[in-house]
Short mmCIF file of C-alpha atoms in Angstrom, two decimals:
data_model
loop_
_atom_site.label_atom_id
_atom_site.label_comp_id
_atom_site.label_asym_id
_atom_site.label_seq_id
_atom_site.Cartn_x
_atom_site.Cartn_y
_atom_site.Cartn_z
CA MET A 1384 -0.33 -0.04 0.03
CA PHE A 1385 1.62 3.42 -1.09
CA LEU A 1386 0.55 7.21 -0.30
CA SER A 1387 -1.66 8.74 -2.82
CA LYS A 1388 -3.81 11.59 -3.36
CA LEU A 1389 -7.25 11.26 -5.25
CA THR A 1390 -7.60 13.11 -7.94
CA VAL A 1391 -11.36 13.59 -8.59
CA PRO A 1392 -13.72 15.51 -11.14
CA CYS A 1393 -13.74 19.26 -11.01
CA PHE A 1394 -17.02 19.77 -9.30
CA TRP A 1395 -15.88 18.08 -5.95
CA ILE A 1396 -13.58 19.51 -3.49
CA LEU A 1397 -10.00 17.98 -4.24
CA LEU A 1398 -8.49 16.01 -1.29
CA THR A 1399 -5.15 17.27 -2.60
CA CYS A 1400 -6.54 21.10 -1.76
CA SER A 1401 -6.52 19.99 1.82
CA ASN A 1402 -2.62 20.50 3.99
CA PHE A 1403 -3.82 18.55 6.66
CA LEU A 1404 -5.60 15.30 5.62
CA GLN A 1405 -4.47 12.54 3.47
CA LEU A 1406 -6.17 9.39 2.23
CA ARG A 1407 -3.48 6.32 1.79
CA GLY A 1408 -4.61 3.28 -0.43
CA GLN A 1409 -4.43 2.59 -3.90
CA ALA A 1410 -5.09 5.24 -6.48
CA PRO A 1411 -8.52 4.72 -7.72
CA THR A 1412 -9.78 6.15 -11.61
CA ASP A 1413 -12.57 7.85 -10.38
CA TRP A 1414 -13.45 6.40 -6.98
CA PHE A 1415 -11.44 5.39 -3.93
CA TRP A 1416 -12.58 1.27 -3.79
CA VAL A 1417 -12.29 -0.17 -0.52
CA GLN A 1418 -13.83 -3.63 0.65
CA PRO A 1419 -17.15 -3.55 2.67
CA GLY A 1420 -15.73 -3.18 6.53
CA SER A 1421 -12.39 -2.68 5.67
CA GLU A 1422 -10.64 0.39 7.50
CA ILE A 1423 -10.33 3.92 5.65
CA PRO A 1424 -6.77 5.40 6.63
CA LEU A 1425 -7.53 9.34 7.08
CA THR A 1426 -4.29 10.88 8.73
CA LEU A 1427 -4.93 13.85 11.09
CA LEU A 1428 -2.74 16.56 12.32
CA ASP A 1429 -2.29 16.60 16.59
CA GLN A 1430 -4.18 18.86 18.30
CA THR A 1431 -7.34 18.22 16.04
CA GLU A 1432 -10.20 16.05 15.72
CA LEU A 1433 -12.31 14.36 13.24
CA GLU A 1434 -15.58 14.80 12.11
CA LEU A 1435 -17.59 12.91 9.31
CA ALA A 1436 -20.84 12.39 7.70
CA TRP A 1437 -21.97 9.43 5.07
CA ASP A 1438 -24.25 9.78 2.39
CA GLY A 1439 -25.75 13.16 3.72
CA GLY A 1440 -26.37 12.33 7.18
CA ALA A 1441 -25.11 14.29 10.39
CA LEU A 1442 -21.39 15.20 11.39
CA ARG A 1443 -20.56 13.21 13.95
CA THR A 1444 -16.89 13.25 15.77
CA ILE A 1445 -14.76 9.87 15.16
CA THR A 1446 -12.75 8.31 17.90
CA GLY A 1447 -11.74 5.56 16.42
CA PRO A 1448 -11.12 3.56 12.94
CA VAL A 1449 -13.59 5.15 9.89
CA LEU A 1450 -14.60 1.94 8.49
CA ALA A 1451 -16.49 1.55 4.79
CA PRO A 1452 -20.30 0.88 4.79
CA GLN A 1453 -22.05 -1.79 2.93
CA LYS A 1454 -21.57 -2.57 -0.92
CA GLY A 1455 -22.19 0.60 -3.17
CA LEU A 1456 -21.04 4.26 -4.13
CA HIS A 1457 -21.25 6.41 -1.03
CA TRP A 1458 -20.08 10.18 0.00
CA LEU A 1459 -18.05 10.96 2.60
CA ALA A 1460 -17.79 14.63 4.11
CA VAL A 1461 -14.74 15.07 6.31
CA VAL A 1462 -14.06 18.22 8.92
CA GLN A 1463 -11.58 18.77 11.05
CA ARG A 1464 -11.67 20.87 14.76
CA ASP A 1465 -9.00 22.16 16.37
CA ARG A 1466 -8.66 23.15 20.23
CA ALA A 1467 -9.83 26.76 19.77
CA GLY A 1468 -13.04 25.41 17.80
CA ARG A 1469 -12.24 26.46 14.51
CA VAL A 1470 -13.51 24.36 11.79
CA SER A 1471 -12.16 23.44 8.42
CA GLU A 1472 -13.82 23.58 5.15
CA PRO A 1473 -15.29 20.19 4.49
CA GLN A 1474 -14.04 17.76 2.03
CA PHE A 1475 -16.19 15.76 0.05
CA LEU A 1476 -14.52 11.94 -0.64
CA ALA A 1477 -16.21 9.54 -3.20
CA ILE A 1478 -15.53 6.15 -1.72
CA GLY A 1479 -16.87 2.94 -3.79
CA VAL A 1480 -17.27 -0.01 -1.63
CA ASP A 1481 -17.27 -3.40 -3.78
CA GLY A 1482 -17.23 -6.85 -2.02
CA ASP A 1483 -17.83 -9.14 -4.90
CA PRO A 1484 -14.77 -10.64 -6.58
CA PRO A 1485 -14.33 -10.70 -10.53
CA GLU A 1486 -15.91 -13.23 -12.49
CA GLY A 1487 -14.14 -15.08 -15.10
CA ARG A 1488 -13.37 -18.11 -17.48
CA LEU A 1489 -11.11 -19.42 -19.61
CA VAL A 1490 -12.06 -19.89 -23.21
CA VAL A 1491 -10.45 -21.87 -26.17
CA LEU A 1492 -11.16 -21.04 -29.79
CA PRO A 1493 -11.59 -23.70 -31.43
CA GLU A 1494 -13.34 -25.57 -29.09
CA PRO A 1495 -11.04 -28.51 -27.63
CA VAL A 1496 -12.28 -32.30 -27.89
CA MET A 1497 -12.51 -34.41 -24.98
CA VAL A 1498 -10.85 -37.69 -25.41
CA GLY A 1499 -11.01 -39.80 -22.35
CA SER A 1500 -10.02 -37.32 -19.78
CA VAL A 1501 -7.78 -35.32 -22.08
CA LEU A 1502 -8.54 -31.59 -23.81
CA TRP A 1503 -6.96 -32.13 -27.66
CA VAL A 1504 -6.83 -29.03 -29.66
CA GLY A 1505 -4.60 -28.42 -33.07
CA PRO A 1506 -2.10 -25.77 -33.71
CA THR A 1507 -2.96 -21.74 -33.64
CA THR A 1508 -5.45 -22.67 -31.08
CA GLU A 1509 -6.08 -19.49 -28.77
CA VAL A 1510 -6.56 -19.21 -24.76
CA GLU A 1511 -8.17 -16.70 -23.58
CA TRP A 1512 -8.85 -15.18 -20.13
CA GLN A 1513 -11.88 -13.72 -20.03
CA VAL A 1514 -12.66 -11.47 -17.09
CA GLN A 1515 -15.45 -8.60 -15.59
CA ASP A 1516 -15.96 -6.89 -12.44
CA PRO A 1517 -19.59 -4.15 -12.49
CA LEU A 1518 -19.07 -2.31 -9.99
CA SER A 1519 -15.11 -1.37 -9.15
CA GLY A 1520 -13.74 -2.83 -12.04
CA ILE A 1521 -10.73 -4.75 -13.14
CA ALA A 1522 -7.48 -3.49 -11.71
CA MET A 1523 -5.30 -6.77 -13.20
CA ALA A 1524 -5.61 -9.83 -15.33
CA GLN A 1525 -3.05 -12.15 -15.99
CA LEU A 1526 -2.82 -15.59 -18.07
CA SER A 1527 0.19 -17.63 -17.61
CA SER A 1528 1.31 -21.23 -18.93
CA ALA A 1529 3.62 -23.28 -16.68
CA GLU A 1530 4.02 -25.85 -19.29
CA GLY A 1531 4.40 -25.65 -23.09
CA SER A 1532 5.74 -22.65 -25.50
CA ALA A 1533 2.56 -20.68 -25.80
CA GLN A 1534 2.76 -17.39 -27.61
CA THR A 1535 1.73 -14.29 -25.51
CA ILE A 1536 -0.72 -12.22 -27.59
CA SER A 1537 -1.75 -9.85 -24.62
CA PRO A 1538 -1.49 -10.46 -20.52
CA THR A 1539 -4.87 -12.42 -21.19
CA ARG A 1540 -4.19 -13.99 -24.43
CA MET A 1541 -2.05 -16.67 -25.71
CA ARG A 1542 -1.60 -19.03 -28.81
CA LEU A 1543 -0.51 -22.32 -29.27
CA ASP A 1544 1.37 -23.61 -32.17
CA GLN A 1545 3.57 -26.69 -31.15
CA ALA A 1546 2.66 -30.02 -30.02
CA GLY A 1547 2.78 -31.06 -26.53
CA SER A 1548 0.97 -30.19 -23.37
CA TYR A 1549 0.19 -26.93 -22.00
CA SER A 1550 -0.91 -26.21 -18.52
CA PHE A 1551 -2.39 -22.86 -18.10
CA SER A 1552 -3.50 -20.38 -14.97
CA ALA A 1553 -5.41 -17.45 -14.98
CA THR A 1554 -5.68 -14.55 -11.81
CA ALA A 1555 -7.39 -11.31 -11.84
CA SER A 1556 -8.17 -8.34 -9.30
CA ASP A 1557 -10.62 -5.74 -9.08
CA ARG A 1558 -9.91 -1.79 -7.79
CA ALA A 1559 -10.98 -3.02 -4.41
CA GLY A 1560 -8.65 -5.90 -3.89
CA ASN A 1561 -10.95 -8.79 -4.55
CA LEU A 1562 -9.57 -11.53 -6.11
CA ALA A 1563 -11.32 -13.67 -8.71
CA ALA A 1564 -11.23 -17.41 -8.11
CA PRO A 1565 -8.53 -19.15 -9.51
CA ALA A 1566 -8.73 -20.70 -13.14
CA THR A 1567 -6.65 -23.48 -14.28
CA LEU A 1568 -6.74 -25.51 -17.72
CA THR A 1569 -4.55 -28.43 -19.38
CA LEU A 1570 -4.26 -28.98 -23.40
CA GLN A 1571 -3.06 -31.27 -25.16
CA LEU A 1572 -2.14 -30.37 -28.78
CA ASP A 1573 -1.84 -32.38 -31.83
CA ALA A 1574 0.20 -31.02 -34.68
CA THR A 1575 0.47 -34.18 -36.56
CA PRO A 1576 -2.62 -35.40 -39.33
CA PRO A 1577 -3.63 -38.76 -39.54
CA LEU A 1578 -1.77 -41.34 -41.39
CA THR A 1579 -4.36 -42.49 -44.29
CA THR A 1580 -3.38 -45.47 -46.73
CA CYS A 1581 -5.53 -47.66 -49.52
CA GLN A 1582 -5.12 -51.88 -49.20
CA TRP A 1583 -6.38 -53.51 -52.25
CA ARG A 1584 -7.90 -57.13 -51.62
CA GLY A 1585 -7.75 -58.73 -54.75
CA PRO A 1586 -6.29 -58.45 -58.62
CA HIS A 1587 -4.58 -55.59 -58.89
CA HIS A 1588 -1.79 -54.01 -60.72
CA GLN A 1589 0.09 -50.68 -60.77
CA ASP A 1590 1.74 -49.04 -63.74
CA GLY A 1591 3.17 -45.65 -63.48
CA ALA A 1592 0.65 -43.24 -62.57
CA ASN A 1593 -2.17 -46.14 -63.45
CA LEU A 1594 -3.65 -48.41 -61.26
CA TYR A 1595 -5.71 -51.34 -62.87
CA ILE A 1596 -7.89 -53.88 -60.70
CA GLY A 1597 -9.92 -57.03 -61.56
CA PRO A 1598 -13.71 -56.60 -61.34
CA GLU A 1599 -14.04 -58.40 -57.64
CA THR A 1600 -11.00 -56.21 -55.91
CA GLN A 1601 -12.04 -54.59 -53.26
CA ALA A 1602 -10.17 -51.29 -51.62
CA GLU A 1603 -10.22 -50.94 -48.05
CA LEU A 1604 -9.38 -47.25 -46.46
CA VAL A 1605 -6.93 -47.62 -43.31
CA VAL A 1606 -6.64 -44.25 -41.23
CA SER A 1607 -4.57 -44.29 -38.15
CA ASP A 1608 -3.70 -41.48 -35.59
CA THR A 1609 -1.44 -42.04 -32.50
CA GLU A 1610 -2.24 -38.64 -30.86
CA SER A 1611 -5.84 -37.38 -30.61
CA GLY A 1612 -7.51 -40.23 -32.41
CA ILE A 1613 -9.23 -40.32 -35.57
CA GLY A 1614 -12.57 -38.11 -35.02
CA GLU A 1615 -14.37 -38.40 -38.63
CA THR A 1616 -13.21 -40.31 -41.92
CA GLN A 1617 -14.90 -39.19 -45.19
CA TYR A 1618 -14.31 -40.88 -48.76
#
């Protein structure tokens, strides 16, 4: 956690205008985001007391930690009073409270094929970590590969080209610090096409590019694949 100053739209009273009050935490985009019940760390000068009001309520003196309310968007009015009774101009802070973690899923395109307990894919397959957070928004999203030489397209997207096993893991957090449930995925890439041969049962003769067969000769198509197996045969 680092010291930061909130920058808010011009119609708000800027926290940076205060020479006595600072708010520590992750710098937000438009709101200062915290989790429900977490402490909002306000620092004030010696020999002063802090008064605040949530969402247009009455000001009250604070003697302990300031805790975030329930989930939602809130206004916090803050004033300081010194021993002589002088009161500062009010500072209005926009506090966003988000207790819900981001939701994400790993998407494979084209879709993999399940053979037994193994998910098989072909070359140029892409894996994407799709994540969203409707309230505070995504602060970080990362897709990583522990096995295999996946090509990184973006922090949340990878391409598979070489044969082998690939293990993926994905993480994400929102602006309030909530973590998404971990996501993992293992894929096996098959880069070898099936082997197809034709066997003739009965009289036949090969003469250069020409094949001569008898009236009773039958052809048998033999297809094999030692990796993902045969999915469909057409002839």
